[in-house]
Coordinates of C-alpha atoms in Angstrom, one line a residue:
X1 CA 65.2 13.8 52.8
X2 CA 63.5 17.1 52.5
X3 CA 63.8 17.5 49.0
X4 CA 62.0 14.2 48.9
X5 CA 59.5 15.2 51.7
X6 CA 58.7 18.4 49.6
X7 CA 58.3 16.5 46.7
X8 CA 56.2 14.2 48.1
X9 CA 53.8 18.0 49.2
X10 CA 54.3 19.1 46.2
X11 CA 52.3 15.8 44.8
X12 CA 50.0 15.8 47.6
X13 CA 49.0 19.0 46.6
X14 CA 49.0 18.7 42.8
X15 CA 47.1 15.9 42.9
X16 CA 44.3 17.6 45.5
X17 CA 44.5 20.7 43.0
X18 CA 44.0 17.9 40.2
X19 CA 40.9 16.4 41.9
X20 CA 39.5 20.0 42.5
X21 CA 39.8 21.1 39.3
X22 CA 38.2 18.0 37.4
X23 CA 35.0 18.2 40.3
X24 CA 34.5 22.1 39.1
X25 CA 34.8 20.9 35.5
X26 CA 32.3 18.6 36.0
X27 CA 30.1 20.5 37.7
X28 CA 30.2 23.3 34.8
X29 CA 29.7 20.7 31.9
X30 CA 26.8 19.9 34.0
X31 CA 25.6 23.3 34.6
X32 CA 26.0 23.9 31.0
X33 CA 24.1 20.5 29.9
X34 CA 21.0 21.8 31.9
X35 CA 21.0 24.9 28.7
X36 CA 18.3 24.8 26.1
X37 CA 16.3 21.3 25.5
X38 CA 18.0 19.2 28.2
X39 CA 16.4 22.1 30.5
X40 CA 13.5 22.2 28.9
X41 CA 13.0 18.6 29.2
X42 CA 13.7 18.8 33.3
X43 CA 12.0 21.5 33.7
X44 CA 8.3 20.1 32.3
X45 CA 9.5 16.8 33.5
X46 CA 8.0 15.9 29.9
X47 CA 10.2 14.7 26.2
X48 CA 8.6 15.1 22.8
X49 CA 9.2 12.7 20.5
X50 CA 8.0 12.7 16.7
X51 CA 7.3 9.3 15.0
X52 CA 6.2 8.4 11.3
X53 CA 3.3 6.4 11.0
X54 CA 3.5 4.5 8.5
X55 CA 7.5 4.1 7.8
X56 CA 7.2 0.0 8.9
X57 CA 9.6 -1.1 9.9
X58 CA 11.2 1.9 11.9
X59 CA 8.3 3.9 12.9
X60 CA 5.0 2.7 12.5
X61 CA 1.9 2.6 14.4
X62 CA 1.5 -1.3 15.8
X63 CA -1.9 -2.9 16.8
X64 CA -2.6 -1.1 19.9
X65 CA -1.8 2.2 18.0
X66 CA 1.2 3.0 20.0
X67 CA 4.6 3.9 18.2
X68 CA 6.8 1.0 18.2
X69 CA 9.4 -0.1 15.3
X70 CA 13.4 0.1 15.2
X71 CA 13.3 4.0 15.6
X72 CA 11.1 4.2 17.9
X73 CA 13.0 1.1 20.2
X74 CA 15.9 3.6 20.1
X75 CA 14.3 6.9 21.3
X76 CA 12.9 5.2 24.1
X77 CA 16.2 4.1 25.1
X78 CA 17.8 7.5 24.8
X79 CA 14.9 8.5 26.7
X80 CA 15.5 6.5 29.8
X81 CA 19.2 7.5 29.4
X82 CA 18.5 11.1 30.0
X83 CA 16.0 10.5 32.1
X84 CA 18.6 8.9 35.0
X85 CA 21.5 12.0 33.3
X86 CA 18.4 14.5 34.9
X87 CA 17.1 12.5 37.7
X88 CA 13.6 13.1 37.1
X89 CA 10.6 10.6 36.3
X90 CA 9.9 11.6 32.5
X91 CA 6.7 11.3 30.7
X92 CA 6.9 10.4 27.2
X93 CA 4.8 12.5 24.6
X94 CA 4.8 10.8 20.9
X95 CA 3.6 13.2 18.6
X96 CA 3.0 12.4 14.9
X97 CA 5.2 13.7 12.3
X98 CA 5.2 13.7 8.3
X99 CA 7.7 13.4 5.9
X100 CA 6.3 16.8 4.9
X101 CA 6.4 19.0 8.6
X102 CA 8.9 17.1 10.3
X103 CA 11.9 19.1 9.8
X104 CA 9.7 22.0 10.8
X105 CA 8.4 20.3 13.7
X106 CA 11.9 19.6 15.2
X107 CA 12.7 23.8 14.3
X108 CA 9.9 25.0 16.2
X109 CA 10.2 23.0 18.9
X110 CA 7.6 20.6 18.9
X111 CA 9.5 17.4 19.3
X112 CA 12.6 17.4 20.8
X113 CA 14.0 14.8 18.9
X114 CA 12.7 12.8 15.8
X115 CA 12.4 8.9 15.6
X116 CA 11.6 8.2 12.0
X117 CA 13.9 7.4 8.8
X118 CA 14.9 11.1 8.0
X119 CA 18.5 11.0 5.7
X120 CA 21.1 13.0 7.2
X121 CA 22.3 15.4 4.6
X122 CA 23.9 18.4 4.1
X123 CA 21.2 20.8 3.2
X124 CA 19.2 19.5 6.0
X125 CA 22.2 20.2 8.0
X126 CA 20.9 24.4 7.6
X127 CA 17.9 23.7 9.6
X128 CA 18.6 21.2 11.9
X129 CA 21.4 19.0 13.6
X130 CA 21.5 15.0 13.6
X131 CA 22.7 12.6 16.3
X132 CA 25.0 9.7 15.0
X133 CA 24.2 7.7 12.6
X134 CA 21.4 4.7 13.1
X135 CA 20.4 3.0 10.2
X136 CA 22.1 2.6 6.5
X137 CA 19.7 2.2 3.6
X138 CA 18.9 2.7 0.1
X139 CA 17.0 3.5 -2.2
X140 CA 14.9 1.1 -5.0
X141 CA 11.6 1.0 -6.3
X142 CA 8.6 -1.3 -5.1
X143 CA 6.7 -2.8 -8.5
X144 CA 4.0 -5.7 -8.6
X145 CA 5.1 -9.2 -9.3
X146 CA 4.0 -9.2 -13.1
X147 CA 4.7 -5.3 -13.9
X148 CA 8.0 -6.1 -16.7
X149 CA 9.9 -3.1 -14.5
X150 CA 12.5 -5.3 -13.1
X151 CA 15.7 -3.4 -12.9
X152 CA 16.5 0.4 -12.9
X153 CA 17.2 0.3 -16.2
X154 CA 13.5 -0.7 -17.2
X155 CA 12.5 3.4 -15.8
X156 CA 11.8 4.5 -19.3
X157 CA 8.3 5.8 -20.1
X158 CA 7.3 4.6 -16.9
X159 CA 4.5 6.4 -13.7
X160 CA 7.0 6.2 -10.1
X161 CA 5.2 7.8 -7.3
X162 CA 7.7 9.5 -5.1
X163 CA 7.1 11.3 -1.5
X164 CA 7.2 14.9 -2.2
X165 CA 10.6 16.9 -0.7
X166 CA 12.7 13.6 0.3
X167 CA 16.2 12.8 -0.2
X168 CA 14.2 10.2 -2.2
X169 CA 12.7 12.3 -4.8
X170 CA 16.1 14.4 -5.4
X171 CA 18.3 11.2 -5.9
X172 CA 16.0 9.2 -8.1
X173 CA 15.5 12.5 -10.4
X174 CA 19.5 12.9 -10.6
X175 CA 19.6 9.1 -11.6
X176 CA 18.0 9.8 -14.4
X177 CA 19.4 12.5 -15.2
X178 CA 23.0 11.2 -15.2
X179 CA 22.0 7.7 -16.5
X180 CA 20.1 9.5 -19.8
X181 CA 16.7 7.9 -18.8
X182 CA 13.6 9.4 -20.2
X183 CA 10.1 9.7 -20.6
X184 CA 9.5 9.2 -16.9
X185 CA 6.8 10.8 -14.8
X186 CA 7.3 10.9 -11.3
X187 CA 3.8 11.6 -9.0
X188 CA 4.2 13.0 -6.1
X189 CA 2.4 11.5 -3.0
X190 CA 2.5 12.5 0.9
X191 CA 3.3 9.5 2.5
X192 CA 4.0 6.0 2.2
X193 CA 0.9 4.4 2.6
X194 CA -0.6 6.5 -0.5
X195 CA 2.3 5.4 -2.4
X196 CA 1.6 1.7 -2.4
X197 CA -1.5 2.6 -2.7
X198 CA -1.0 4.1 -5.7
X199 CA 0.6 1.3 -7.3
X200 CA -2.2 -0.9 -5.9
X201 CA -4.4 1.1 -7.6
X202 CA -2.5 0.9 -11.2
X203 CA -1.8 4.6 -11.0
X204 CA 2.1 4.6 -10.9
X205 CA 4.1 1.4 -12.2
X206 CA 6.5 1.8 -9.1
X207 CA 6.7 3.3 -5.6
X208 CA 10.0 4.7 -4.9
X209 CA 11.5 4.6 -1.3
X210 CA 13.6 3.1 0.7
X211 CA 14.4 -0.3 1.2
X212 CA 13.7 -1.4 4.6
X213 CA 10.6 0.9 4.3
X214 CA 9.2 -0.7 1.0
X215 CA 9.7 -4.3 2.2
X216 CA 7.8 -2.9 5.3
X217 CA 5.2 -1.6 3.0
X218 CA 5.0 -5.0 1.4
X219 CA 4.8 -7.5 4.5
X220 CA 2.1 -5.3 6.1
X221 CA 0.0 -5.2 2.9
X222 CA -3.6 -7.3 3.0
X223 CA -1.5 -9.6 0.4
X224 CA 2.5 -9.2 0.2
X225 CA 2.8 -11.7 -2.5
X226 CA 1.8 -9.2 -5.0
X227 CA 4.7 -7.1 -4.2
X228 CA 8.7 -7.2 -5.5
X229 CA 11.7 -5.0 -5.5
X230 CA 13.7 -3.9 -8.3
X231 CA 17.0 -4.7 -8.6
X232 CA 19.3 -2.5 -8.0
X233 CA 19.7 1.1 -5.4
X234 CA 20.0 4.4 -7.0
X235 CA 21.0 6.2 -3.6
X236 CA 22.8 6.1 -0.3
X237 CA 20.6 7.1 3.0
X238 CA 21.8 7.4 5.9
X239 CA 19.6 7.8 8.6
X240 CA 20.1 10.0 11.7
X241 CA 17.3 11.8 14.4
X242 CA 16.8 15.0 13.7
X243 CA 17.8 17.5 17.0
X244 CA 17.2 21.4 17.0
X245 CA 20.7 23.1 16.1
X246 CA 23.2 24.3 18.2
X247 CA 22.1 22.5 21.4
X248 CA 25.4 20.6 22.0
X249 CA 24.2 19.4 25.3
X250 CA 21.4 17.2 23.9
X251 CA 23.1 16.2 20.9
X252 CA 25.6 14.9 23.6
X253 CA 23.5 13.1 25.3
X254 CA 21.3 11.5 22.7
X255 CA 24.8 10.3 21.2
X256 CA 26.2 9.1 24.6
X257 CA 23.1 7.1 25.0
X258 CA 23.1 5.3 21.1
X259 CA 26.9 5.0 21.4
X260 CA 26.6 3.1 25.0
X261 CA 23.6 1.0 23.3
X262 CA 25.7 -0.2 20.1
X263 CA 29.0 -0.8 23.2
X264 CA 25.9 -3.3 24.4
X265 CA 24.8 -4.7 21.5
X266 CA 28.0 -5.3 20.0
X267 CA 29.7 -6.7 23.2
X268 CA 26.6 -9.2 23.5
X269 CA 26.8 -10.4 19.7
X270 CA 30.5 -11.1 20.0
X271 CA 31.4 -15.0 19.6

């Protein structure tokens, strides 16, 4: 009997201990969550968000000129997420971003996170961090629906306007590379809206981007019958927002808040 009654103190103890130990855990993952942008973000009650403008149909500006698209859906969630993990009211600052500045943008501190379709890839991975992944694309080219560029292999002697310093512009120039393709010019425009332009124009013969992003060029166009895809990808992108690096905390969060989305979304789209 008092073997049994000590054991039974012993366990009544041990578990107490147990619970104590696990509160003061907590409490210090917390303490530590509230380092860099997490207590940045509490502290001006205020989360910086960079968007694309014109990357339809992820980030885009809509009809009333707010951001809005699949990107854009998701940082808001993630928003409200750490906006209950802080327990403050937080006001939402969009700030444009280009293809060009955006990695810098998320370095200096300007946005806190980045909403757009920005490839997650290892030498991106020296300047800044990523959440999980979001989005899987890749990439083609967008022609007009009498140019006789059909497939990838039809690249030879041919104008492709390409955003300057993309994943993009890297992959399609090791296509041809590998697959012996000459006599190709590649242009180099800012964004996406000067690339179909471009093509509009009869600059370039193609406009080389993403999928998603080029059908979104097309449906959005004054007439989206003109418009066709190649066939055929010549690279794998996957997307992922863009976070300043090492600031564990936040990437925690922001990943705690997309993983507990997909939980949703997939739980709701089960049969």
């Amino acid at each position: 009997m008092k073997v049994g009654l000590n054991f039974r103190k012993f366990a009544l103890w041990g578990s107490a201990l147990l619970i104590v130990m696990t509160l003061l855990a907590v409490q210090s993952v917390e303490a530590q969550a509230l380092d860099g942008t997490l207590k940045k973000i509490k502290d001006s009650t205020t989360m910086n968000l960079g968007y694309l403008a014109d990357a339809s149909p992820f980030s885009f500006l809509g009809p009333d000129k707010k951001p809005t698209g699949y990107s854009v859906e998701l940082c808001t969630r993630i928003a409200s997420a750490i906006q209950k993990q802080l327990n403050v009211t937080l006001k939402l600052n969009w700030v444009a971003v280009t293809p060009e500045n955006r990695i810098s943008m998320v370095e200096q501190g300007k946005v806190d996170i980045e909403c757009g379709t920005t490839t997650a890839s290892l030498s991106r991975y020296e300047k800044v961090d990523f959440s999980m992944m979001t989005f899987v694309d890749g990439a083609t080219l967008l022609t007009l629906v009498n140019s006789p560029l059909r497939t990838l292999s039809d690249l030879s002697g041919k104008k492709i306007a390409v955003i300057t310093g993309t994943t993009t512009e890297k992959a399609l120039a090791k296509y041809l590379k590998d697959e012996f393709v000459t006599g190709v010019q590649l242009v180099p425009v800012k964004d996406h809206n000067e690339g179909r332009i471009a093509l509009e124009n009869g600059m370039v013969e193609a406009f080389a981007s993403d999928q998603a992003i080029l059908i979104g060029l097309a449906l959005t166009s004054r007439d989206p019958k003109r418009f066709a895809l190649a066939d055929g990808l010549f690279s794998y992108e996957p997307y992922a927002f863009m976070l300043r690096r090492n600031d564990s905390s936040f990437r925690l969060a922001v990943n705690r808040a997309l993983a507990a989305l997909y939980r949703r979304l997939s739980f709701s789209s089960a049969p």
